[in-house]
Coordinates of C-alpha atoms in Angstrom, one line a residue:
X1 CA 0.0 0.0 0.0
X2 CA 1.4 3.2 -1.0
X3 CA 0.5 6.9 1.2
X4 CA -0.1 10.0 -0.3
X5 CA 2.8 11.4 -0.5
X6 CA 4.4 8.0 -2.1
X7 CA 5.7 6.4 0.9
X8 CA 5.0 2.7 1.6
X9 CA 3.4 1.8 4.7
X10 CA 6.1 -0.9 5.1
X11 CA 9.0 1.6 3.9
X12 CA 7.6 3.9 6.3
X13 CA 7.6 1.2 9.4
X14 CA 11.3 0.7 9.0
X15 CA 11.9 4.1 8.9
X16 CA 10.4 4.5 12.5
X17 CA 11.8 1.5 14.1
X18 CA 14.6 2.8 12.8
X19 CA 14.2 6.2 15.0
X20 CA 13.5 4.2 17.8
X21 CA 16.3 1.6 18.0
X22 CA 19.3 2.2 19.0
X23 CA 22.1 2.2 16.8
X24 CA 24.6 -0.7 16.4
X25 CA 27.1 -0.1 19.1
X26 CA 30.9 0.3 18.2
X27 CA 33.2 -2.0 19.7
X28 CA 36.1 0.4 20.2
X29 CA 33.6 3.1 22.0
X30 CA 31.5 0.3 23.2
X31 CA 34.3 -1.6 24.8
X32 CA 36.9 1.7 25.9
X33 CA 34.0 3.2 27.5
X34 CA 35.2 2.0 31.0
X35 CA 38.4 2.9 30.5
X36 CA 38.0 6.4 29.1
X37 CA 40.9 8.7 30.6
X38 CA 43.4 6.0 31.2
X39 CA 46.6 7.4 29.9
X40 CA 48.7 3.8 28.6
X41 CA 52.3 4.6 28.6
X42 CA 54.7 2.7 26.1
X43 CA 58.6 2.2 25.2
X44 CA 59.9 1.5 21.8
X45 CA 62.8 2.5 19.7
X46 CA 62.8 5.7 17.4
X47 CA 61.9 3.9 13.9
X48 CA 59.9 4.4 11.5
X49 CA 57.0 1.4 12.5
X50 CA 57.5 2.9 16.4
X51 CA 56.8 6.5 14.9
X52 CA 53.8 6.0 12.6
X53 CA 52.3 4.5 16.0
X54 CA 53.0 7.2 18.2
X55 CA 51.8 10.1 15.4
X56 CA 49.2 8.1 13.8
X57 CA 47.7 4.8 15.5
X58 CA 47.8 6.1 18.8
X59 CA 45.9 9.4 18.1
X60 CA 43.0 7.5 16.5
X61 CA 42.8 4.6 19.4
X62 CA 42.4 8.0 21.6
X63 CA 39.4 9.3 19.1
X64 CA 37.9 5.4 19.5
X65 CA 38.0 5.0 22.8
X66 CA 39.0 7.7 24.7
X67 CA 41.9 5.9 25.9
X68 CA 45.0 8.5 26.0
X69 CA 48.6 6.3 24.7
X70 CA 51.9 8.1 25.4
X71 CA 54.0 6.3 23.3
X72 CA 57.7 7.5 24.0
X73 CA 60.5 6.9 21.3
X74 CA 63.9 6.4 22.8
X75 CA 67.5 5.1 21.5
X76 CA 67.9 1.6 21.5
X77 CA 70.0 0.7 24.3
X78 CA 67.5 3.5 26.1
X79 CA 64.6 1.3 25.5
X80 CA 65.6 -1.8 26.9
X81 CA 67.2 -0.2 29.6
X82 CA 64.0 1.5 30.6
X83 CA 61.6 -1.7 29.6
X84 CA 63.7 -4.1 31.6
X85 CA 64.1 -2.1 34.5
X86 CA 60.7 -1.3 35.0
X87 CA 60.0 -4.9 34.7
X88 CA 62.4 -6.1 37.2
X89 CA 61.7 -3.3 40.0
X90 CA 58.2 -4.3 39.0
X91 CA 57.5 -0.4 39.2
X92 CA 54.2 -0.5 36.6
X93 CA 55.4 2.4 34.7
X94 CA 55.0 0.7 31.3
X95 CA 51.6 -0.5 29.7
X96 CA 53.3 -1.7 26.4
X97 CA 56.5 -2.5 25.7
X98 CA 58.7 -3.0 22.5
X99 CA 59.8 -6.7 22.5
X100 CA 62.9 -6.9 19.9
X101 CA 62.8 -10.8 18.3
X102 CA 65.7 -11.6 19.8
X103 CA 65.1 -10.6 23.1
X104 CA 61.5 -12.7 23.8
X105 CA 63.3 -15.7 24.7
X106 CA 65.0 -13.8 27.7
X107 CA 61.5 -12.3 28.6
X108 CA 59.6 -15.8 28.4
X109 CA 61.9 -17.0 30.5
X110 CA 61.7 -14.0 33.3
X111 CA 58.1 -14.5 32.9
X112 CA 57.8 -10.6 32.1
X113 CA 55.2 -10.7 29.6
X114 CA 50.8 -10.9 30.0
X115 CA 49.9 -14.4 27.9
X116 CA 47.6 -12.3 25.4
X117 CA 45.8 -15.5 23.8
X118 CA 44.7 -16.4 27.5
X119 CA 43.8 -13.0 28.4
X120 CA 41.1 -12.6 25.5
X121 CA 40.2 -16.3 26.0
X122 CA 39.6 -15.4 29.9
X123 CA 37.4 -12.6 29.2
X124 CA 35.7 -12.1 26.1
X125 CA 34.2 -8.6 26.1
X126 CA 37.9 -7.5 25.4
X127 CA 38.5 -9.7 22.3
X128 CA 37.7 -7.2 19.1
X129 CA 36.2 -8.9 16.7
X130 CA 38.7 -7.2 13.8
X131 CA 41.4 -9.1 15.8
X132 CA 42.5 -12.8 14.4
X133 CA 45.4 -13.9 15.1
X134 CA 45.6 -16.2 12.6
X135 CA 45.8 -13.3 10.1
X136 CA 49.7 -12.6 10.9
X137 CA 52.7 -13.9 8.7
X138 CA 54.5 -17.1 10.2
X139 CA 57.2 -14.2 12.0
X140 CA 54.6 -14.0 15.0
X141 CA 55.8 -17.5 15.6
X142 CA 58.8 -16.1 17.3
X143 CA 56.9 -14.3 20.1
X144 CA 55.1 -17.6 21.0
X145 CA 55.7 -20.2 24.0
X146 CA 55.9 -23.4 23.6
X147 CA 51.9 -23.7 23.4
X148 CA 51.4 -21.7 20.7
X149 CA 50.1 -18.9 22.9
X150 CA 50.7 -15.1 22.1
X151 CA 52.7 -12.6 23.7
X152 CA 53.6 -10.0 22.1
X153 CA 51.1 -8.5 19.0
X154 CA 53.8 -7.6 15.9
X155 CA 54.1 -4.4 14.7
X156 CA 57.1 -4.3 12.6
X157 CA 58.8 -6.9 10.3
X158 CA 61.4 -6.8 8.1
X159 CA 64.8 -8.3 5.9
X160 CA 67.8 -7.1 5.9
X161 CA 68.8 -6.9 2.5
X162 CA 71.4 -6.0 -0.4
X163 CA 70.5 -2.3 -1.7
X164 CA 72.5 -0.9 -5.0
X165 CA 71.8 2.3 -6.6
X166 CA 70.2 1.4 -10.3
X167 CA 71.2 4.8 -11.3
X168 CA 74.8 3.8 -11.3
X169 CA 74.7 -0.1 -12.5
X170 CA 72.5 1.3 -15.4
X171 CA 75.2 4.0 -16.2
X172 CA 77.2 3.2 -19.9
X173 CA 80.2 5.2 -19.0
X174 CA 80.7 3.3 -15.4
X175 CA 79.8 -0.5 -16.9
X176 CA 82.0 0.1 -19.5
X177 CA 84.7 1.3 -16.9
X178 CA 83.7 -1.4 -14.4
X179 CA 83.8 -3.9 -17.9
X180 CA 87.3 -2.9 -19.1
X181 CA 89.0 -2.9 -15.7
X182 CA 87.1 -6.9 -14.3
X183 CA 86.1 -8.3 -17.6
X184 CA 82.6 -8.7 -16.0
X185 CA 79.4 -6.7 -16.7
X186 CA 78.6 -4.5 -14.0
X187 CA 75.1 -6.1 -11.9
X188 CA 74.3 -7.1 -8.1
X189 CA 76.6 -9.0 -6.8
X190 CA 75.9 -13.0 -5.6
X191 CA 79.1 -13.9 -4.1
X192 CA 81.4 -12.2 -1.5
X193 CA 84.0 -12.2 -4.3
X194 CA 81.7 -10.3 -6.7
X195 CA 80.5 -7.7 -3.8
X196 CA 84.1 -6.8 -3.2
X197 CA 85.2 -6.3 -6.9
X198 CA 82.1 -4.0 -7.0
X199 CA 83.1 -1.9 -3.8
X200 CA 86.7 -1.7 -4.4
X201 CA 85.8 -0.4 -8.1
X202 CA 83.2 2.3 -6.6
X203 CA 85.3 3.4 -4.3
X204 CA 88.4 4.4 -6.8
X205 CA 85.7 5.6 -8.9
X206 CA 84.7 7.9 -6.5
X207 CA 88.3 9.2 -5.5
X208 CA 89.5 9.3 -9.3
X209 CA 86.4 11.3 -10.1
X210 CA 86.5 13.5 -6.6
X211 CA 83.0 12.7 -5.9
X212 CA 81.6 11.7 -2.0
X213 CA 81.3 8.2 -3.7
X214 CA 82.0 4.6 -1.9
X215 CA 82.0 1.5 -2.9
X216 CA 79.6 -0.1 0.2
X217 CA 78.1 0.6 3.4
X218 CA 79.6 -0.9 6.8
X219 CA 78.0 -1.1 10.1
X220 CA 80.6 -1.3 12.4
X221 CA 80.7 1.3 15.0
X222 CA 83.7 0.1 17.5
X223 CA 81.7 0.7 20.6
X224 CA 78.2 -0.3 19.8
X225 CA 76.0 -3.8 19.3
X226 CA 75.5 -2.8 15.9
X227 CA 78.2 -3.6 14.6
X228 CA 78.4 -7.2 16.7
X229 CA 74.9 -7.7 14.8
X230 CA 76.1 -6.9 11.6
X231 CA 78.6 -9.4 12.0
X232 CA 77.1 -12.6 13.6
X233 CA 73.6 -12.0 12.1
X234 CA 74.3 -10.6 8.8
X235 CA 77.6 -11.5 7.4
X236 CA 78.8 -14.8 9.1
X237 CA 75.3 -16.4 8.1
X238 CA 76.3 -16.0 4.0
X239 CA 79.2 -17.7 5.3
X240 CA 77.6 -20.5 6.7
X241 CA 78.0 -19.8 10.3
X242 CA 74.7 -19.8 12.1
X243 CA 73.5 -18.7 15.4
X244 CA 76.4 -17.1 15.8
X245 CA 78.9 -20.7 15.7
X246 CA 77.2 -21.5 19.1
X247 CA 75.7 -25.2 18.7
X248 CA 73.2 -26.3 21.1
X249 CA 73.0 -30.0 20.2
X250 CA 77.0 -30.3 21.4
X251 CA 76.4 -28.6 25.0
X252 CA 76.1 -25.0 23.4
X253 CA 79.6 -25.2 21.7
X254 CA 81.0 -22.0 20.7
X255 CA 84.6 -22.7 20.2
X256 CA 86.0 -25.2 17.1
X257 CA 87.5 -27.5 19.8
X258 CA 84.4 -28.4 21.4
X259 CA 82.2 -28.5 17.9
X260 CA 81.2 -25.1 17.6
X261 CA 82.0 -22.3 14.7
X262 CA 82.5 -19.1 16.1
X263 CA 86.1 -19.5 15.6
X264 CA 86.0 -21.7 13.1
X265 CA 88.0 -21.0 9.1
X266 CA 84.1 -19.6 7.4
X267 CA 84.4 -17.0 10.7
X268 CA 87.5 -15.8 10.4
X269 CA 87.0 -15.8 6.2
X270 CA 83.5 -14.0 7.2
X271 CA 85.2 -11.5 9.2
X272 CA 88.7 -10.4 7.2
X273 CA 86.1 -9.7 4.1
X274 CA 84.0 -7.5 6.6
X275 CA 86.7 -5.7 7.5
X276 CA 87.9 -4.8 4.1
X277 CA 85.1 -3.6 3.1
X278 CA 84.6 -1.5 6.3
X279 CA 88.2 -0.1 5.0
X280 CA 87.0 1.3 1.8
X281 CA 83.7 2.5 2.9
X282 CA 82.8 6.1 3.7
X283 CA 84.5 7.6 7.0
X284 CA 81.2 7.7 8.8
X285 CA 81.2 3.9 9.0
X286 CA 83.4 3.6 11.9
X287 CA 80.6 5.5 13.9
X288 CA 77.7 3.5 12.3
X289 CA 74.8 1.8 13.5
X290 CA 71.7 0.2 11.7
X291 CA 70.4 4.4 11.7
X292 CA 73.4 5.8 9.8
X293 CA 73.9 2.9 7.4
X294 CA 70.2 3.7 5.7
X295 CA 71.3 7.6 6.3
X296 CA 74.7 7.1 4.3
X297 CA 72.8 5.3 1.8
X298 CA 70.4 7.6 1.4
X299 CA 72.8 10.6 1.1
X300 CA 74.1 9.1 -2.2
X301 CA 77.3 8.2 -0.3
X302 CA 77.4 4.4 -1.3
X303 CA 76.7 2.4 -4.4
X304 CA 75.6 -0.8 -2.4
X305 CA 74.9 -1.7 1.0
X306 CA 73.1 -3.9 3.6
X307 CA 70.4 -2.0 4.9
X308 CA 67.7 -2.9 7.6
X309 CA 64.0 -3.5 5.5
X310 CA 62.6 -1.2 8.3
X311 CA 64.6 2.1 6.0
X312 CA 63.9 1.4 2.4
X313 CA 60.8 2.7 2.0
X314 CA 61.7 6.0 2.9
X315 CA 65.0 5.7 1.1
X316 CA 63.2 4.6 -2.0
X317 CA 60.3 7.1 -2.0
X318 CA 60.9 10.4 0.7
X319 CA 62.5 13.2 -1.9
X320 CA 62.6 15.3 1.5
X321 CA 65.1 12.8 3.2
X322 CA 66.8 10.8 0.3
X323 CA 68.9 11.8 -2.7
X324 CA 68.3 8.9 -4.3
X325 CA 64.7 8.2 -4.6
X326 CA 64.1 6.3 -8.1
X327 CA 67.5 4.8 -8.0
X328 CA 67.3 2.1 -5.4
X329 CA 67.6 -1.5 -6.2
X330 CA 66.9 -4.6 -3.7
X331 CA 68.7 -8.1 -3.9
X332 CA 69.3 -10.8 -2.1
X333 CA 72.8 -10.5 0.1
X334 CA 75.8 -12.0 -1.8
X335 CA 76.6 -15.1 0.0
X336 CA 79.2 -18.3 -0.8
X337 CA 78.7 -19.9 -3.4
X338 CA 77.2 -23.5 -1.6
X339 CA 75.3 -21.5 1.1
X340 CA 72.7 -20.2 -0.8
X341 CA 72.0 -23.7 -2.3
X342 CA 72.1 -25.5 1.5
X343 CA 69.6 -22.8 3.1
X344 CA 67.2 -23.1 0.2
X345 CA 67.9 -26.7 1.1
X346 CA 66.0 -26.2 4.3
X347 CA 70.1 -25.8 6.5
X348 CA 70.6 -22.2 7.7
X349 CA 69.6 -18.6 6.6
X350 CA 71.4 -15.9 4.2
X351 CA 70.3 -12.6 6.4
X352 CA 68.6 -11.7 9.6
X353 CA 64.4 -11.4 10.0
X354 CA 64.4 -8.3 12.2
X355 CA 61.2 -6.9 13.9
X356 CA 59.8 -6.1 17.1
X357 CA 56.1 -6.8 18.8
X358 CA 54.4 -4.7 20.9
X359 CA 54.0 -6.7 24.6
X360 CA 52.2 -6.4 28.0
X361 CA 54.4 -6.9 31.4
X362 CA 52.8 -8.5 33.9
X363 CA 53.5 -4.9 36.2
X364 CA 51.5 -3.1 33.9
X365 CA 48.6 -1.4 36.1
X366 CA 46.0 -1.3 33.0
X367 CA 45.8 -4.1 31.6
X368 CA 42.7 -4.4 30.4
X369 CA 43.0 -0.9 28.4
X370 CA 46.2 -2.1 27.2
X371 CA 45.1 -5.5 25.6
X372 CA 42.6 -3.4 23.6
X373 CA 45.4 -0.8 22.2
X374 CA 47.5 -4.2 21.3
X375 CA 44.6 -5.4 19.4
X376 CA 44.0 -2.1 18.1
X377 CA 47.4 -2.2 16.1
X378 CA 47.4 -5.8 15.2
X379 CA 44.2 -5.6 12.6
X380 CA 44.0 -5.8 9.3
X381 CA 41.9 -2.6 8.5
X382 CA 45.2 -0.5 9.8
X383 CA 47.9 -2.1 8.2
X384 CA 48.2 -1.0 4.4
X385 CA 48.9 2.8 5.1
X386 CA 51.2 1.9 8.3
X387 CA 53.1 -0.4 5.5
X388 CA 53.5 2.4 3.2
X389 CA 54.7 4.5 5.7
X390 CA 57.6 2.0 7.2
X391 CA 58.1 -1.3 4.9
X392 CA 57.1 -3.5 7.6
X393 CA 54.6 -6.0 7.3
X394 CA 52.6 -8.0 9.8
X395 CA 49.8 -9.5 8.4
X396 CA 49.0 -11.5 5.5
X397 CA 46.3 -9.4 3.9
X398 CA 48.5 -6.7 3.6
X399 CA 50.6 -8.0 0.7
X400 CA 47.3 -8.3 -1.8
X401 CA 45.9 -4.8 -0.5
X402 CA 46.4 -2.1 -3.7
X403 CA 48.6 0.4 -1.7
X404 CA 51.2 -2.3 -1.3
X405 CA 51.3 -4.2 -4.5
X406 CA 51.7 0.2 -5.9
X407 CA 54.4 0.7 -3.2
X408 CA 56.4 -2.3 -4.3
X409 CA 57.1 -1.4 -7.6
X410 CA 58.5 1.9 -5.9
X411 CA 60.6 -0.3 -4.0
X412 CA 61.5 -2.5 -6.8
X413 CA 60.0 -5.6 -5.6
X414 CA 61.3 -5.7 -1.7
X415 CA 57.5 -6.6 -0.6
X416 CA 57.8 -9.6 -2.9
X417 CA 61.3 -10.3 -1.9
X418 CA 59.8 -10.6 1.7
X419 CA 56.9 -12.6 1.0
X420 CA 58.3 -15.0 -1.5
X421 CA 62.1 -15.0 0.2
X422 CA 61.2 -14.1 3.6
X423 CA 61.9 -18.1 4.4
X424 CA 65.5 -17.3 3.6
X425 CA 65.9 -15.4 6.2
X426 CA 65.8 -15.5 10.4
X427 CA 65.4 -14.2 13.8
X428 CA 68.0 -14.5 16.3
X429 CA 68.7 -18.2 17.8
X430 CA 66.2 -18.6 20.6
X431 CA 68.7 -18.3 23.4
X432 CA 67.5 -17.1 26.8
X433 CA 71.1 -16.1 27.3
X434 CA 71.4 -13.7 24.2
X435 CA 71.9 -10.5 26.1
X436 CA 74.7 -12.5 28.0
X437 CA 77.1 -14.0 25.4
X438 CA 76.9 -10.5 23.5
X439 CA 78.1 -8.5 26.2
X440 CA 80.6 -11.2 27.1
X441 CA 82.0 -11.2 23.7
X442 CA 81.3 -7.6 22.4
X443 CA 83.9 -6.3 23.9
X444 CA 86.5 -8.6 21.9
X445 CA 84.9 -7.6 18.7
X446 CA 85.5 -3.8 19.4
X447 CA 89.0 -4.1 20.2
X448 CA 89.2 -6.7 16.7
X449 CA 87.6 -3.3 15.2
X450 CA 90.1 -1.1 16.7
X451 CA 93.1 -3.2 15.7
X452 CA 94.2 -4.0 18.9
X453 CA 93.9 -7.9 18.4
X454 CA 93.9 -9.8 15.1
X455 CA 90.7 -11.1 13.5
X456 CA 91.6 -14.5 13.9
X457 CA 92.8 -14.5 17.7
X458 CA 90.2 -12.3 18.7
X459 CA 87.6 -15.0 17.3
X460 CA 89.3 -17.7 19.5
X461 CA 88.8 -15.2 22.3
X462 CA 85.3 -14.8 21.6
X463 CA 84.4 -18.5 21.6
X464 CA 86.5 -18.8 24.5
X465 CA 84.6 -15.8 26.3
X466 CA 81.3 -17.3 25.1
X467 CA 81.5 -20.8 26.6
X468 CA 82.7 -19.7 29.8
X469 CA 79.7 -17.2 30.2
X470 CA 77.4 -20.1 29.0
X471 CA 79.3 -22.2 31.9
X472 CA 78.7 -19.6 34.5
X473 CA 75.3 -19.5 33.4
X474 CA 74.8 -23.3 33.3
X475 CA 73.8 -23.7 30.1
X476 CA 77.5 -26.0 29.3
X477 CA 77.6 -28.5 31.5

């Protein structure tokens, strides 16, 4: 039946229940509502995944749910500091914390850390209905116990791989130069010998042409970890030494003697060919850490480099921080010849998996509030513009959505590097003692950096230095 003025009776009687009902609640205002004026306090590092959270995620979990998030943004060894501290003195200051991969193990084993999967088990009102974990990559694996149970949501995953500037393999007048003086056409290197023609060439091209040009980046700042990582989880890998020449099946063996590698010939190869190429890269690389590496690169300094995932986006795309946006390539590290082969084989990895989950300590003195935020940044709907932001991705979806599959061809294909060669690649060994034998040992590998010892005995004095910290600790028996 149809009214006068046109309008269906039944039309009309959905249009007033519809003034009558109340509409569909929100979850986020529905379920923040209790908690509105909590202020959530969090530690991370200064990077770019840790930023776009603290500018842009938090901000908009405020407008949801009237929950205030102070995330701070710190240095590195600040972070931890700060995180671990509060956890041990049990002090409550810290609602989230950044959980670095290789650190989890240590936390797991403090018991630091809220079991998030049990928590939204335990009380369902919390659990957002946007939040699966099933929908992130195979990398939250590594902040999982033994159960299978979650704790820590990820918020940033990356590779670290091989960047060269296209600009200057593409260029006639340098292949020809680089052709005439190797007999070899100029294109990314796959081997360690290959890599170091390449660097040495760019690096007298540079000084025969007076240009700021090197021939590679280096991480290997004498009085930082960064440069211990570069090393043991970079470098010695395409070598074939993994988790770091420390073998748990022969009572955590770290020296050749007992059946370990960390001394062993592919170590001490592994380091000499670091070295040299820390001797012909630019000056700053004495002073670097993972930050200045993507910084030298970006500055047009280097022609190739190993460079943390987390930076090429920005290096690729920002014209306001990089000089050589358009001009970046991505590869796979150069590694021995055989290694590649074995790790595809299923034995090893080429090149560290790097990335860091947001987590809840067991101190924390708003839990409940804090679950909801984790959940908040672990959804799908908020992952494609935090991806094109920082190249870090989380969740499965996120490859296939239309901002990413555009942003890769920016980066020349490092999203499909990560999902198709992400495999290739991994975390840090799952030692509870990781913290331990690097500050045992790091101290060795500065003065080897310094010159004060040779590669070679410093290495024996490294493996020494790590078994008898893993002896002290109880770990060799």
């Amino acid at each position: 039946m149809i009214g006068k003025n046109g309008i269906g009776l039944a039309a009309l009687a959905i249009s007033l229940m519809a003034t009558v009902m109340p509409a569909k609640a929100d979850f986020w205002s529905d379920a923040g509502a209790k908690y509105k004026g909590v202020v959530l306090h969090g530690v991370t590092e200064s990077t770019p995944p840790s930023n776009y959270i603290k500018d842009v995620l938090a901000p908009e979990f405020e407008k949801k749910t009237g929950i205030k998030v102070a995330i701070e943004t710190t240095s590195w060894d600040q972070m931890y500091d700060k995180a671990i501290k509060d956890m041990e003195a049990k002090t409550g200051i810290y609602d989230m914390v950044y959980i670095e991969q290789d650190i989890i193990y240590a936390y797991l084993a403090r018991n630091f850390l809220v079991d998030i999967t049990k928590s939204l088990k335990d009380n369902a009102s919390l659990k957002a209905p946007e939040f699966d974990e099933t929908h992130f990559t195979t990398f939250a694996n590594y902040f999982k116990n033994a159960d299978g149970d979650l704790f820590g949501v990820p918020m940033e995953a990356f590779i670290k791989i091989y960047l060269y500037r296209t600009d200057l393999f593409s260029d006639p007048k340098i292949k020809e130069a680089f052709k005439k003086e190797t007999g070899k056409d100029l294109v990314p290197a796959k081997t360690h010998e290959d890599y170091t023609e390449i660097a040495e060439f760019f690096t007298k091209y540079g000084k025969d042409n007076s240009l700021e040009l090197w021939g590679t980046t280096a991480q290997a700042h004498t009085g930082h970890p960064a440069s211990w990582y570069e090393f043991f989880e970079s470098v010695a890998p395409t070598f074939g030494v993994f988790n770091w020449g420390i073998d748990a099946s022969k009572n955590y063996a770290a020296t050749v003697e007992n059946g370990g590698t960390m001394n062993g010939p592919e170590a001490k190869k592994a380091l000499k060919y670091w070295l040299h190429l820390r001797d012909i890269a630019p000056p700053e690389s004495a002073a670097s850490t993972w930050t200045e590496v993507g910084t030298t690169f970006a500055a047009g300094r280097v022609a190739q480099g190993l460079v943390y995932g987390e930076n090429a986006a920005w290096i690729a795309s920002d014209a306001e921080k990089s000089k050589v946006v358009g001009n970046v390539g991505v590869a796979l590290p150069p590694t021995e010849p055989a290694v590649l082969d074995e790790v595809k084989g299923g034995k090893g990895y080429i090149g560290y998996y790097d990335g860091g989950a947001f987590g809840l300590p067991v101190t924390s003195k708003n839990k409940e509030a804090a679950l909801l935020f984790l959940q908040f940044i672990g959804q799908d709907s908020v992952q494609a513009d935090w991806a094109v932001a920082a190249p870090r991705i989380t969740n499965t979806a996120t490859y296939d959505d239309p901002k990413i599959i555009a942003m890769d061809k920016k980066l020349n294909g490092y999203y499909s590097m990560l999902k198709d060669d992400g495999k290739l690649f991994a975390g840090a060994p799952p030692y509870p003692f990781h913290a331990q034998v690097r500050e045992a040992t790091a101290p060795i590998f500065y003065r080897i950096l310094l010159g004060e010892v040779s590669p070679d005995d410093g290495l024996d004095q490294m493996a020494a230095a790590a078994e008898a910290e893993l002896k002290n600790l109880g770990y060799r028996k």
